[in-house]
Amino acid sequence: MKKKAFFFFFYSNWGKSCTLRKLTNNSPRIRRVTLAGNVFYIRRMSNDDHETKLLEFVTNEINKKGNHAIIAFCPVFEAGRKSKEVLEILKKDFDLYFFVIKHEYKGSRVVANEEIEVLMQYGKCEVLNEKIESDLRAERFTKFILANM
């Protein structure tokens, strides 16, 4: 059985890190969380923060962690970016799941349908269409994870 990687997916400065901290009682230091008896390694630094470091992580480190994964991810699929390469590497050893925040909480930006369609080529997607605070986003993301374990 393959391990599972769950992506928390939306644009830069939309609160990915804040929402993922909710899974670890607001601690930015905790790197593992157990949900329903399953251990997950959490990668809060997304590809929009340090794309090359995320690529190195999925190439060299993630399988050494021995766990399922929760990864912050940003929709940057234009030419020259490494997002698809990251997904191609991960899909060899992981089933991929994407929890997409469609609308920016405090603004008007929206994740494009074309970006969601790219994700659907790699795994299961759930799109959150509501503008909700980080506590509720974390709760919905957790429910998505548990429903797919």
Coordinates of C-alpha atoms in Angstrom, one line a residue:
M1 CA 0.0 0.0 0.0
K2 CA 1.3 3.4 -1.0
K3 CA 1.8 6.2 1.5
K4 CA -0.4 9.2 1.2
A5 CA 0.5 12.9 0.6
F6 CA -2.0 15.6 1.4
F7 CA -1.5 19.0 -0.1
F8 CA -2.8 22.1 1.5
F9 CA -3.1 24.2 -1.7
F10 CA -3.5 27.9 -2.3
Y11 CA -1.5 31.0 -3.1
S12 CA 1.3 32.8 -1.3
N13 CA 0.3 34.8 1.8
W14 CA -3.2 33.2 2.1
G15 CA -2.4 31.6 5.5
K16 CA -1.1 28.1 4.7
S17 CA 1.4 28.2 7.6
C18 CA -1.1 29.6 10.0
T19 CA -3.7 26.9 9.1
L20 CA -1.1 24.1 9.3
R21 CA 0.0 25.2 12.7
K22 CA -3.5 24.6 13.9
L23 CA -2.8 20.9 13.4
T24 CA 0.1 21.0 15.9
N25 CA -1.5 23.2 18.6
N26 CA -0.1 26.3 17.1
S27 CA 3.5 25.1 17.3
P28 CA 5.7 25.9 14.3
R29 CA 8.3 23.5 15.6
I30 CA 6.4 20.3 15.6
R31 CA 7.0 18.4 12.3
R32 CA 4.8 15.3 12.9
V33 CA 1.2 14.9 13.8
T34 CA -0.8 11.7 14.5
L35 CA -4.4 11.6 13.1
A36 CA -6.5 8.5 13.8
G37 CA -3.4 6.5 14.5
N38 CA -1.6 7.6 11.3
V39 CA 1.7 9.6 11.6
F40 CA 2.1 12.5 9.1
Y41 CA 5.3 14.5 8.5
I42 CA 4.3 18.2 8.0
R43 CA 6.1 20.3 5.4
R44 CA 5.0 23.9 6.0
M45 CA 7.5 25.6 3.7
S46 CA 5.8 25.5 0.3
N47 CA 7.1 25.7 -3.3
D48 CA 6.3 29.4 -3.4
D49 CA 8.6 29.9 -0.5
H50 CA 11.6 27.8 -1.7
E51 CA 10.8 25.8 -4.7
T52 CA 14.2 24.2 -5.0
K53 CA 14.2 23.1 -1.4
L54 CA 10.8 21.5 -1.8
L55 CA 12.1 19.6 -4.8
E56 CA 15.2 18.5 -2.9
F57 CA 12.9 17.4 0.0
V58 CA 10.7 15.2 -2.2
T59 CA 13.7 13.8 -4.1
N60 CA 16.0 13.0 -1.2
E61 CA 14.2 13.2 2.2
I62 CA 10.5 12.4 2.2
N63 CA 10.9 8.6 1.9
K64 CA 13.4 8.6 4.8
K65 CA 10.7 10.1 7.0
G66 CA 8.7 6.8 6.7
N67 CA 5.3 8.5 7.1
H68 CA 2.4 9.9 5.3
A69 CA 2.9 13.6 4.5
I70 CA 1.1 16.9 4.7
I71 CA 2.6 19.5 2.4
A72 CA 1.9 23.2 1.8
F73 CA 1.7 23.8 -1.9
C74 CA 1.1 26.8 -4.2
P75 CA -0.3 26.6 -7.8
V76 CA 2.6 27.6 -9.9
F77 CA 2.5 25.5 -13.1
E78 CA 4.0 28.0 -15.6
A79 CA 7.0 27.0 -17.7
G80 CA 10.3 26.9 -15.8
R81 CA 8.7 26.1 -12.4
K82 CA 9.2 22.8 -10.6
S83 CA 5.6 22.2 -9.4
K84 CA 4.8 19.4 -11.8
E85 CA 8.2 17.8 -11.2
V86 CA 7.5 17.7 -7.5
L87 CA 4.2 16.0 -8.2
E88 CA 5.7 13.5 -10.6
I89 CA 8.3 12.4 -8.1
L90 CA 5.8 12.0 -5.3
K91 CA 3.2 10.1 -7.2
K92 CA 5.7 7.2 -7.6
D93 CA 5.5 6.4 -3.9
F94 CA 2.5 8.3 -2.7
D95 CA -1.2 8.6 -3.4
L96 CA -1.8 12.3 -3.8
Y97 CA -4.7 14.3 -2.3
F98 CA -5.3 18.1 -2.8
F99 CA -7.3 20.3 -0.5
V100 CA -7.8 23.5 -2.5
I101 CA -8.7 26.9 -0.9
K102 CA -10.5 28.5 -3.8
H103 CA -10.9 32.1 -2.5
E104 CA -8.4 34.3 -0.7
Y105 CA -9.7 35.0 2.8
K106 CA -9.1 38.7 3.0
G107 CA -9.0 39.6 -0.7
S108 CA -10.5 38.8 -4.1
R109 CA -7.9 36.4 -5.6
V110 CA -9.2 33.0 -6.7
V111 CA -7.4 29.8 -7.7
A112 CA -8.0 29.3 -11.4
N113 CA -10.1 26.3 -12.6
E114 CA -7.2 25.4 -14.9
E115 CA -4.9 24.9 -11.9
I116 CA -7.4 22.7 -10.2
E117 CA -7.7 20.6 -13.4
V118 CA -3.9 20.1 -13.4
L119 CA -4.1 18.8 -9.8
M120 CA -7.0 16.4 -10.8
Q121 CA -4.5 14.7 -13.2
Y122 CA -2.4 13.7 -10.2
G123 CA -4.9 12.8 -7.5
K124 CA -8.1 13.5 -5.7
C125 CA -9.1 17.1 -5.1
E126 CA -11.5 18.8 -2.8
V127 CA -12.2 22.5 -3.3
L128 CA -13.3 24.7 -0.4
N129 CA -15.3 27.5 -1.9
E130 CA -16.1 29.3 1.4
K131 CA -14.0 32.1 3.0
I132 CA -13.4 30.8 6.5
E133 CA -10.8 31.4 9.2
S134 CA -7.8 29.3 9.8
D135 CA -9.3 27.3 12.6
L136 CA -12.2 26.1 10.4
R137 CA -9.8 25.6 7.4
A138 CA -7.7 23.3 9.6
E139 CA -10.8 21.5 10.8
R140 CA -12.0 20.9 7.2
F141 CA -8.6 19.9 6.0
T142 CA -8.3 17.4 8.9
K143 CA -11.7 15.9 7.9
F144 CA -10.5 15.6 4.3
I145 CA -7.4 13.7 5.5
L146 CA -9.4 11.4 7.7
A147 CA -12.0 10.6 5.0
N148 CA -9.2 9.5 2.7
M149 CA -7.2 7.3 5.0

